[in-house]
Tab-separated table of C-alpha atoms and ligand atoms in Angstrom:
chain	number	residue	atom	x	y	z
A	1	MET	CA	-15.949	2.700	-34.854
A	2	ASN	CA	-12.712	4.354	-33.739
A	3	TYR	CA	-12.013	5.196	-30.104
A	4	LYS	CA	-9.715	8.021	-29.056
A	5	ILE	CA	-6.937	6.593	-26.890
A	6	PHE	CA	-6.651	8.454	-23.606
A	7	ASN	CA	-3.043	9.280	-22.743
A	8	THR	CA	-1.433	11.831	-20.427
A	9	PHE	CA	0.846	13.049	-23.244
A	10	GLY	CA	-2.325	14.316	-24.925
A	11	ILE	CA	-1.372	12.803	-28.278
A	12	GLU	CA	-4.168	12.128	-30.714
A	13	ALA	CA	-4.489	8.476	-31.877
A	14	HIS	CA	-7.286	5.941	-32.155
A	15	ALA	CA	-7.972	2.255	-31.495
A	16	GLU	CA	-10.505	0.070	-33.305
A	17	ARG	CA	-12.122	-0.567	-29.943
A	18	ILE	CA	-11.469	-0.202	-26.229
A	19	VAL	CA	-13.156	-2.858	-24.090
A	20	GLY	CA	-13.428	-2.872	-20.295
A	21	PHE	CA	-12.580	-5.967	-18.240
A	22	ALA	CA	-12.817	-6.851	-14.577
A	23	ASP	CA	-11.748	-10.492	-14.758
A	24	ALA	CA	-10.715	-13.370	-17.029
A	25	VAL	CA	-14.342	-14.126	-17.918
A	26	ASP	CA	-14.662	-10.667	-19.509
A	27	LEU	CA	-11.367	-11.056	-21.363
A	28	ARG	CA	-12.269	-14.499	-22.691
A	29	ALA	CA	-15.573	-13.190	-24.006
A	30	SER	CA	-13.849	-10.250	-25.707
A	31	ARG	CA	-11.228	-12.462	-27.304
A	32	GLU	CA	-13.973	-14.723	-28.687
A	33	ALA	CA	-15.977	-11.773	-29.955
A	34	PHE	CA	-13.151	-9.773	-31.541
A	35	GLY	CA	-9.985	-11.889	-31.920
A	36	GLY	CA	-7.087	-10.167	-33.705
A	37	THR	CA	-4.447	-7.863	-32.265
A	38	TRP	CA	-4.859	-6.745	-28.698
A	39	GLY	CA	-3.155	-4.649	-26.055
A	40	VAL	CA	-3.807	-3.269	-22.573
A	41	ILE	CA	-4.178	0.335	-21.544
A	42	GLY	CA	-4.505	1.635	-18.003
A	43	ALA	CA	-4.451	5.399	-17.475
A	44	GLY	CA	-2.126	5.986	-20.448
A	45	SER	CA	0.552	7.720	-18.334
A	46	ASN	CA	3.540	5.743	-19.584
A	47	ILE	CA	2.982	5.584	-23.345
A	48	VAL	CA	3.807	7.608	-26.442
A	49	LEU	CA	1.373	7.057	-29.281
A	50	THR	CA	3.085	7.151	-32.669
A	51	LYS	CA	0.232	5.582	-34.651
A	52	ASP	CA	-3.328	4.308	-34.411
A	53	PHE	CA	-3.821	0.937	-32.679
A	54	GLU	CA	-5.254	-1.563	-35.191
A	55	GLY	CA	-7.015	-3.872	-32.763
A	56	THR	CA	-8.655	-4.140	-29.363
A	57	LEU	CA	-7.351	-2.407	-26.250
A	58	PHE	CA	-8.404	-3.910	-22.923
A	59	HIS	CA	-8.932	-1.416	-20.114
A	60	PRO	CA	-9.259	-2.511	-16.455
A	61	THR	CA	-12.488	-1.605	-14.700
A	62	GLY	CA	-12.223	-3.719	-11.517
A	63	LEU	CA	-11.996	-1.470	-8.468
A	64	ALA	CA	-11.961	-3.918	-5.550
A	65	VAL	CA	-9.502	-3.523	-2.669
A	66	GLU	CA	-9.749	-6.730	-0.657
A	67	PRO	CA	-7.848	-7.031	2.632
A	68	LEU	CA	-6.679	-10.647	3.098
A	69	GLN	CA	-5.030	-10.266	6.511
A	70	ASN	CA	-4.108	-7.134	8.380
A	71	ASP	CA	-0.977	-6.551	6.267
A	72	ARG	CA	-1.909	-8.259	2.961
A	73	VAL	CA	-4.310	-6.885	0.399
A	74	ARG	CA	-5.450	-7.945	-3.073
A	75	VAL	CA	-6.188	-5.035	-5.391
A	76	GLN	CA	-7.873	-5.144	-8.798
A	77	ALA	CA	-6.033	-3.718	-11.810
A	78	GLY	CA	-8.382	-0.767	-12.392
A	79	VAL	CA	-7.814	0.886	-9.005
A	80	ILE	CA	-5.944	4.180	-9.343
A	81	TRP	CA	-2.461	3.642	-7.898
A	82	ASP	CA	-2.499	6.722	-5.709
A	83	ASP	CA	-5.923	5.763	-4.284
A	84	PHE	CA	-4.330	2.500	-3.160
A	85	VAL	CA	-1.403	4.399	-1.596
A	86	ALA	CA	-3.850	6.701	0.233
A	87	TRP	CA	-5.803	3.615	1.391
A	88	SER	CA	-2.668	1.981	2.815
A	89	VAL	CA	-1.468	5.166	4.536
A	90	ALA	CA	-4.903	5.715	6.103
A	91	ARG	CA	-4.691	2.193	7.616
A	92	GLY	CA	-1.200	2.671	9.021
A	93	LEU	CA	0.364	0.211	6.563
A	94	TRP	CA	3.955	0.867	5.441
A	95	GLY	CA	5.646	0.351	2.096
A	96	ALA	CA	3.796	2.380	-0.550
A	97	GLU	CA	4.106	5.906	0.925
A	98	ASN	CA	7.264	6.913	-1.031
A	99	LEU	CA	5.366	5.986	-4.201
A	100	SER	CA	2.639	8.568	-3.536
A	101	HIS	CA	1.242	10.625	-6.405
A	102	ILE	CA	2.545	8.395	-9.227
A	103	PRO	CA	-0.146	8.490	-11.923
A	104	GLY	CA	-1.695	5.343	-13.356
A	105	THR	CA	-3.424	2.143	-12.336
A	106	VAL	CA	-2.502	-0.655	-9.930
A	107	GLY	CA	-2.453	-3.121	-12.854
A	108	ALA	CA	0.355	-1.182	-14.543
A	109	ALA	CA	2.486	-0.772	-11.409
A	110	PRO	CA	4.283	-4.156	-11.703
A	111	VAL	CA	4.845	-3.715	-15.459
A	112	GLN	CA	7.703	-1.246	-15.142
A	113	ASN	CA	8.157	-1.833	-11.396
A	114	ILE	CA	7.290	1.781	-10.596
A	115	GLY	CA	9.772	3.548	-8.391
A	116	ALA	CA	10.442	6.848	-6.682
A	117	TYR	CA	12.293	8.248	-3.672
A	118	GLY	CA	14.328	5.097	-3.124
A	119	ALA	CA	11.300	2.739	-3.159
A	120	GLU	CA	9.974	0.335	-5.778
A	121	ALA	CA	6.730	-1.585	-6.229
A	122	ALA	CA	8.826	-4.780	-6.193
A	123	SER	CA	9.424	-4.419	-2.448
A	124	ILE	CA	5.693	-4.707	-1.630
A	125	VAL	CA	4.299	-6.878	-4.424
A	126	GLU	CA	3.714	-10.386	-3.070
A	127	SER	CA	2.162	-11.817	-6.243
A	128	VAL	CA	0.477	-10.859	-9.502
A	129	GLU	CA	-2.457	-12.632	-11.112
A	130	ALA	CA	-2.514	-12.305	-14.907
A	131	TYR	CA	-4.546	-13.676	-17.807
A	132	ASP	CA	-2.567	-15.117	-20.691
A	133	PRO	CA	-4.783	-14.990	-23.800
A	134	VAL	CA	-2.458	-17.360	-25.684
A	135	SER	CA	-2.893	-20.268	-23.259
A	136	ASP	CA	-6.301	-18.968	-22.053
A	137	LYS	CA	-5.084	-19.420	-18.484
A	138	VAL	CA	-4.961	-17.278	-15.364
A	139	LEU	CA	-1.416	-17.474	-14.010
A	140	THR	CA	-0.107	-16.429	-10.599
A	141	PHE	CA	3.371	-14.908	-10.519
A	142	SER	CA	5.232	-14.871	-7.216
A	143	ASN	CA	7.413	-11.811	-6.564
A	144	LYS	CA	10.419	-13.804	-7.828
A	145	ALA	CA	8.596	-14.954	-10.964
A	146	CYS	CA	7.827	-11.297	-11.806
A	147	GLU	CA	11.585	-10.887	-12.543
A	148	PHE	CA	11.555	-7.334	-11.243
A	149	GLY	CA	14.464	-5.090	-12.187
A	150	TYR	CA	15.103	-1.374	-12.543
A	151	ARG	CA	11.926	-0.131	-14.329
A	152	ASP	CA	11.514	-3.672	-15.614
A	153	SER	CA	9.624	-6.930	-15.110
A	154	ILE	CA	8.557	-10.030	-17.018
A	155	PHE	CA	5.387	-8.139	-18.022
A	156	LYS	CA	7.472	-5.824	-20.239
A	157	ARG	CA	8.611	-8.830	-22.254
A	158	GLN	CA	5.563	-11.122	-22.206
A	159	LEU	CA	2.210	-9.592	-23.083
A	160	MET	CA	-0.344	-10.590	-20.447
A	161	VAL	CA	-3.292	-8.897	-18.800
A	162	ILE	CA	-2.753	-8.198	-15.119
A	163	LEU	CA	-5.988	-8.776	-13.217
A	164	THR	CA	-5.003	-8.278	-9.569
A	165	VAL	CA	-1.924	-7.469	-7.522
A	166	THR	CA	-1.477	-8.777	-3.970
A	167	PHE	CA	0.621	-6.531	-1.740
A	168	LYS	CA	2.353	-7.384	1.534
A	169	LEU	CA	2.680	-4.200	3.553
A	170	GLY	CA	4.368	-3.509	6.877
A	171	THR	CA	2.733	-2.908	10.247
A	172	THR	CA	5.820	-1.519	11.976
A	173	PRO	CA	7.126	1.969	11.114
A	174	ASN	CA	9.834	1.929	8.436
A	175	PRO	CA	10.409	5.490	7.209
A	176	ARG	CA	12.729	5.727	4.174
A	177	LEU	CA	13.907	9.331	4.113
A	178	ASP	CA	17.460	9.109	2.736
A	179	TYR	CA	16.533	10.369	-0.649
A	180	GLY	CA	17.053	13.912	-1.885
A	181	ASP	CA	15.173	16.464	0.177
A	182	LEU	CA	12.673	14.045	1.666
A	183	ARG	CA	14.022	14.124	5.240
A	184	LYS	CA	13.915	17.921	5.246
A	185	HIS	CA	10.219	17.977	4.312
A	186	ALA	CA	8.868	14.893	6.103
A	187	GLY	CA	8.690	16.268	9.670
A	188	GLY	CA	8.729	13.419	12.191
A	189	GLY	CA	8.594	10.770	9.451
A	190	SER	CA	5.068	9.472	10.049
A	191	LEU	CA	3.310	7.765	7.161
A	192	LYS	CA	1.133	10.804	6.516
A	193	GLU	CA	4.063	13.220	6.775
A	194	ILE	CA	6.050	11.206	4.219
A	195	ARG	CA	3.093	10.989	1.844
A	196	ASP	CA	2.399	14.726	2.142
A	197	ALA	CA	6.088	15.573	1.624
A	198	VAL	CA	6.381	13.376	-1.484
A	199	ILE	CA	3.221	14.903	-2.950
A	200	ALA	CA	4.406	18.462	-2.238
A	201	ILE	CA	7.869	17.868	-3.759
A	202	ARG	CA	6.390	16.195	-6.830
A	203	ARG	CA	3.836	18.971	-7.324
A	204	SER	CA	6.608	21.571	-7.174
A	205	LYS	CA	8.810	19.824	-9.760
A	206	LEU	CA	6.701	17.848	-12.189
A	207	PRO	CA	4.193	18.978	-14.803
A	208	ASP	CA	0.563	18.246	-13.897
A	209	PRO	CA	-0.777	16.058	-16.735
A	210	GLU	CA	-4.058	18.008	-16.505
A	211	GLU	CA	-2.159	21.134	-17.532
A	212	GLN	CA	0.702	19.902	-19.701
A	213	GLY	CA	1.023	16.594	-21.496
A	214	SER	CA	3.862	14.258	-20.497
A	215	ALA	CA	4.554	10.642	-19.570
A	216	GLY	CA	6.837	11.423	-16.621
A	217	SER	CA	10.487	10.449	-17.053
A	218	PHE	CA	11.052	9.760	-20.710
A	219	PHE	CA	14.420	8.021	-20.301
A	220	LYS	CA	15.903	5.552	-17.818
A	221	ASN	CA	18.959	6.495	-15.803
A	222	PRO	CA	21.936	4.859	-17.550
A	223	ILE	CA	24.158	2.371	-15.737
A	224	VAL	CA	27.869	2.430	-16.645
A	225	CYS	CA	30.957	0.595	-15.426
A	226	ASP	CA	33.102	2.149	-12.660
A	227	ALA	CA	35.911	3.030	-15.099
A	228	HIS	CA	33.568	4.913	-17.437
A	229	ALA	CA	32.005	6.714	-14.447
A	230	ALA	CA	35.437	7.683	-13.074
A	231	GLY	CA	36.440	9.114	-16.470
A	232	LEU	CA	33.283	11.194	-16.611
A	233	ARG	CA	33.679	12.388	-13.008
A	234	ALA	CA	37.238	13.542	-13.773
A	235	LYS	CA	35.875	15.672	-16.600
A	236	TYR	CA	32.649	16.778	-14.829
A	237	PRO	CA	33.374	16.942	-11.065
A	238	ASP	CA	29.775	17.926	-10.216
A	239	MET	CA	28.235	14.968	-12.072
A	240	PRO	CA	25.952	12.918	-9.748
A	241	LEU	CA	26.955	9.248	-9.443
A	242	TYR	CA	25.172	6.533	-7.453
A	243	ASP	CA	26.227	2.958	-6.708
A	244	ALA	CA	24.097	0.586	-8.806
A	245	ALA	CA	25.712	-2.850	-8.306
A	246	PRO	CA	29.270	-4.034	-7.717
A	247	GLY	CA	31.416	-2.413	-10.440
A	248	LEU	CA	28.528	-0.338	-11.782
A	249	LYS	CA	27.346	3.253	-11.269
A	250	LYS	CA	24.013	4.908	-12.051
A	251	LEU	CA	24.130	8.314	-13.774
A	252	ALA	CA	21.258	10.811	-13.605
A	253	ALA	CA	19.830	11.023	-17.137
A	254	GLY	CA	18.216	14.382	-16.259
A	255	TRP	CA	21.647	15.846	-15.425
A	256	LEU	CA	23.133	14.577	-18.713
A	257	ILE	CA	20.256	16.070	-20.729
A	258	ASP	CA	20.559	19.360	-18.858
A	259	ARG	CA	24.332	19.533	-19.496
A	260	ALA	CA	23.787	18.646	-23.145
A	261	GLY	CA	21.862	21.923	-23.284
A	262	TRP	CA	18.351	20.552	-23.658
A	263	LYS	CA	16.639	21.611	-20.395
A	264	GLY	CA	13.762	23.969	-21.224
A	265	ARG	CA	14.413	23.719	-25.001
A	266	ALA	CA	11.865	22.848	-27.676
A	267	LEU	CA	11.938	21.042	-30.981
A	268	GLY	CA	8.750	21.826	-32.854
A	269	ARG	CA	5.718	21.079	-30.682
A	270	ALA	CA	7.601	18.951	-28.127
A	271	GLY	CA	9.894	20.267	-25.429
A	272	VAL	CA	12.008	19.470	-22.373
A	273	HIS	CA	10.448	20.456	-19.063
A	274	PRO	CA	12.314	23.419	-17.511
A	275	GLY	CA	11.985	21.935	-13.993
A	276	GLN	CA	13.144	18.367	-14.746
A	277	ALA	CA	15.059	17.618	-17.949
A	278	LEU	CA	14.071	13.943	-17.828
A	279	VAL	CA	10.474	14.856	-18.632
A	280	LEU	CA	9.522	15.575	-22.250
A	281	VAL	CA	6.338	17.601	-22.663
A	282	ASN	CA	3.687	18.323	-25.248
A	283	LEU	CA	3.863	22.051	-25.959
A	284	GLY	CA	0.513	21.903	-27.744
A	285	GLY	CA	-0.666	19.657	-30.567
A	286	ALA	CA	2.466	17.464	-30.559
A	287	THR	CA	2.297	14.182	-32.447
A	288	GLY	CA	4.125	11.019	-31.493
A	289	ALA	CA	6.565	11.797	-34.339
A	290	ASP	CA	7.308	15.240	-32.802
A	291	VAL	CA	8.061	13.646	-29.426
A	292	MET	CA	10.225	10.911	-30.931
A	293	ALA	CA	12.181	13.455	-33.039
A	294	LEU	CA	12.982	15.376	-29.853
A	295	ALA	CA	13.906	12.171	-28.017
A	296	SER	CA	16.288	11.120	-30.832
A	297	ALA	CA	17.971	14.541	-30.910
A	298	ILE	CA	18.535	14.356	-27.139
A	299	GLN	CA	19.874	10.775	-27.285
A	300	LYS	CA	22.304	11.779	-30.060
A	301	ASP	CA	23.637	14.839	-28.203
A	302	VAL	CA	24.017	12.978	-24.897
A	303	HIS	CA	25.897	10.204	-26.658
A	304	GLU	CA	28.169	12.643	-28.491
A	305	GLN	CA	29.020	14.600	-25.347
A	306	PHE	CA	29.260	11.814	-22.723
A	307	GLY	CA	29.598	8.568	-24.696
A	308	VAL	CA	26.509	7.303	-22.862
A	309	SER	CA	23.368	5.819	-24.450
A	310	ILE	CA	20.097	6.715	-22.770
A	311	GLU	CA	17.219	4.297	-23.323
A	312	THR	CA	13.562	5.220	-23.315
A	313	GLU	CA	11.554	4.347	-20.207
A	314	VAL	CA	8.158	5.088	-21.784
A	315	ASN	CA	6.409	2.526	-23.956
A	316	ILE	CA	6.448	3.564	-27.612
A	317	TRP	CA	3.246	2.476	-29.326
B	401	LIG	P1	-0.336	2.797	-19.138
B	401	LIG	O1	0.466	3.989	-19.521
B	401	LIG	O2	-1.752	2.742	-19.567
B	401	LIG	O3	0.408	1.480	-19.631
B	401	LIG	C1	1.793	1.343	-19.430
B	401	LIG	C2	2.227	-0.054	-19.893
B	401	LIG	O4	1.684	-1.026	-19.011
B	401	LIG	C3	1.711	-0.405	-21.285
B	401	LIG	O5	2.671	-1.202	-21.921
B	401	LIG	C4	0.455	-1.214	-21.006
B	401	LIG	O6	0.157	-2.134	-22.046
B	401	LIG	C5	0.830	-1.921	-19.722
B	401	LIG	N1	-0.327	-2.190	-18.867
B	401	LIG	C6	-1.159	-1.281	-18.283
B	401	LIG	N2	-2.080	-1.921	-17.542
B	401	LIG	C7	-1.829	-3.246	-17.653
B	401	LIG	C8	-2.447	-4.430	-17.145
B	401	LIG	N3	-3.524	-4.389	-16.340
B	401	LIG	N4	-1.925	-5.628	-17.501
B	401	LIG	C9	-0.828	-5.723	-18.295
B	401	LIG	N5	-0.220	-4.643	-18.829
B	401	LIG	C10	-0.712	-3.420	-18.505
B	401	LIG	N6	6.631	6.043	-13.078
B	401	LIG	C11	7.453	5.652	-12.071
B	401	LIG	O7	7.903	4.496	-12.046
B	401	LIG	N7	7.802	6.503	-11.057
B	401	LIG	C12	7.359	7.781	-11.024
B	401	LIG	O8	7.683	8.521	-10.090
B	401	LIG	C13	6.523	8.236	-12.085
B	401	LIG	N8	6.092	9.528	-12.124
B	401	LIG	C14	5.330	9.947	-13.173
B	401	LIG	C15	4.924	11.298	-13.204
B	401	LIG	C16	4.136	11.770	-14.236
B	401	LIG	C17	3.726	13.219	-14.258
B	401	LIG	C18	3.718	10.873	-15.257
B	401	LIG	C19	2.824	11.348	-16.366
B	401	LIG	C20	4.108	9.543	-15.243
B	401	LIG	C21	4.934	9.071	-14.200
B	401	LIG	N9	5.373	7.735	-14.153
B	401	LIG	C22	6.172	7.324	-13.112
B	401	LIG	C23	5.008	6.789	-15.211
B	401	LIG	C24	3.618	6.123	-15.001
B	401	LIG	O9	2.852	6.856	-14.106
B	401	LIG	C25	3.751	4.685	-14.482
B	401	LIG	O10	4.526	3.901	-15.347
B	401	LIG	C26	2.381	4.001	-14.315
B	401	LIG	O11	2.529	2.762	-13.673
B	401	LIG	C27	1.635	3.800	-15.623
B	401	LIG	O12	0.309	3.401	-15.313
B	401	LIG	P2	-0.850	3.478	-16.404
B	401	LIG	O13	-2.055	2.830	-15.820
B	401	LIG	O14	-1.016	4.877	-16.861
B	401	LIG	O15	-0.240	2.577	-17.554
B	402	LIG	P1	15.782	13.886	-8.011
B	402	LIG	O1	15.384	13.636	-6.605
B	402	LIG	O2	16.085	15.285	-8.469
B	402	LIG	O3	16.996	12.935	-8.386
B	402	LIG	C1	17.614	13.023	-9.673
B	402	LIG	C2	18.129	11.662	-10.031
B	402	LIG	O4	19.125	11.248	-9.113
B	402	LIG	C3	17.044	10.647	-10.023
B	402	LIG	O5	17.008	10.123	-11.293
B	402	LIG	C4	17.437	9.626	-8.963
B	402	LIG	O6	17.425	8.289	-9.446
B	402	LIG	C5	18.838	9.978	-8.570
B	402	LIG	N1	18.944	10.022	-7.082
B	402	LIG	C6	18.712	11.082	-6.277
B	402	LIG	N2	18.975	10.765	-5.002
B	402	LIG	C7	19.364	9.473	-4.993
B	402	LIG	C8	19.779	8.577	-3.985
B	402	LIG	N3	19.846	8.951	-2.693
B	402	LIG	N4	20.102	7.311	-4.345
B	402	LIG	C9	20.050	6.924	-5.621
B	402	LIG	N5	19.661	7.737	-6.627
B	402	LIG	C10	19.338	8.995	-6.322
B	402	LIG	O7	14.650	13.290	-8.985
B	402	LIG	P2	13.197	13.819	-9.312
B	402	LIG	O8	13.097	14.040	-10.762
B	402	LIG	O9	12.785	14.915	-8.384
B	402	LIG	O10	12.320	12.532	-8.973
B	402	LIG	C11	12.171	12.089	-7.655
B	402	LIG	C12	11.845	10.616	-7.664
B	402	LIG	O11	10.635	10.393	-8.384
B	402	LIG	C13	12.921	9.783	-8.357
B	402	LIG	O12	13.063	8.575	-7.653
B	402	LIG	C14	12.363	9.529	-9.719
B	402	LIG	O13	12.778	8.282	-10.250
B	402	LIG	C15	10.859	9.528	-9.467
B	402	LIG	N6	10.153	9.991	-10.671
B	402	LIG	C16	9.962	9.089	-11.655
B	402	LIG	C17	9.282	9.465	-12.792
B	402	LIG	C18	9.015	8.465	-13.864
B	402	LIG	O14	8.228	8.736	-14.758
B	402	LIG	N7	9.624	7.307	-13.823
B	402	LIG	C19	8.805	10.754	-12.935
B	402	LIG	C20	9.050	11.648	-11.906
B	402	LIG	C21	9.723	11.260	-10.757
B	402	LIG	P3	16.080	7.359	-9.506
B	402	LIG	O15	15.266	7.914	-10.624
B	402	LIG	O16	16.651	6.018	-9.816
B	402	LIG	O17	15.400	7.423	-8.185
């Protein structure tokens, strides 16, 4: 039997089977029963499906949120990320509020080290518990062992099934408002005000996956050396530039795509969101091939105009 793979892009593709798991016992039993190729799918909000999945997809069903001490909490992979953020804000715990309204599951959050409004999951993840089907072991990764980077972690390179994530949150106020318009909208900077402001800004800019298919930002922001950035700035004085690391600058991929003339444009059934050029959208009935053709055309034009390569952030399946 074939199962339709749920994904927020709304692309049609199937898997041989999709099997729920709460813990390693479930995964072990599934591996014994089915063997073969496997993968993991959460809420499908960071994938582009270009073909059917010939194998078993594991989907997290565990929904426990287990406080360990007043500022530490262990959360099962199947919990919706934004439910966890709401939970932490309601208890006066700091650290996740800037990451409000990001779609997806808690189990996926460490995979690409989700980030927004100057915050990243890496700053609150204490450890990750994952099942490795190759060694048949449950492994615990400290924050350091997760090898977090910009939209990156060890879980992008080594296929494992994240079972739980333990977060260490803050009990003293630590508002982070120095990002874009956040300060303007976040009132006195309480936890609830920050969460509400982030949600309102996101709702005003980003497509609602219920209404239009997307996977959020399709590309990562490119990092270039200072000399390359200075050359570009001389040619494009309004180009946004941010310090990334000593000798390196981050460019805004959305700005590059906009200036390359792609904002709001379509190629077949896939298009570039008119409100945020970093987001590719399904205009209706798009296939993975339609989306990838648009992505390639954008990458080519950005490279030709700016000499900058933009890499995909989404997972191409
Ligand atoms: P999926 O899309 O199901 O999976 C993503 C990857 O993680 C896959 O490779 C999958 O195999 C793997 N994976 C999933 N669960 C597990 C698990 N339990 N164990 C091991 N591997 C697993 N991202 C940001 O960083 N910041 C944003 O602000 C942001 N905004 C977004 C806005 C919109 C409108 C959309 C559609 C997406 C946005 N995203 C953003 C991307 C996406 O929400 C995140 O990457 C999210 O963490 C994906 O969660 P998911 O459960 O949907 O993962
Ligand atoms: P924005 O605020 O219009 O900013 C545009 C770009 O400039 C972003 O890419 C951001 O980089 C960068 N930027 C802005 N202010 C910055 C600062 N003070 N320091 C460093 N970099 C800065 O972006 P937006 O589209 O409305 O998104 C708001 C936030 O939500 C961003 O953090 C974005 O990453 C996140 N988001 C992520 C996704 C996703 O799927 N990954 C989707 C939607 C929104 P950064 O991206 O590095 O922050």
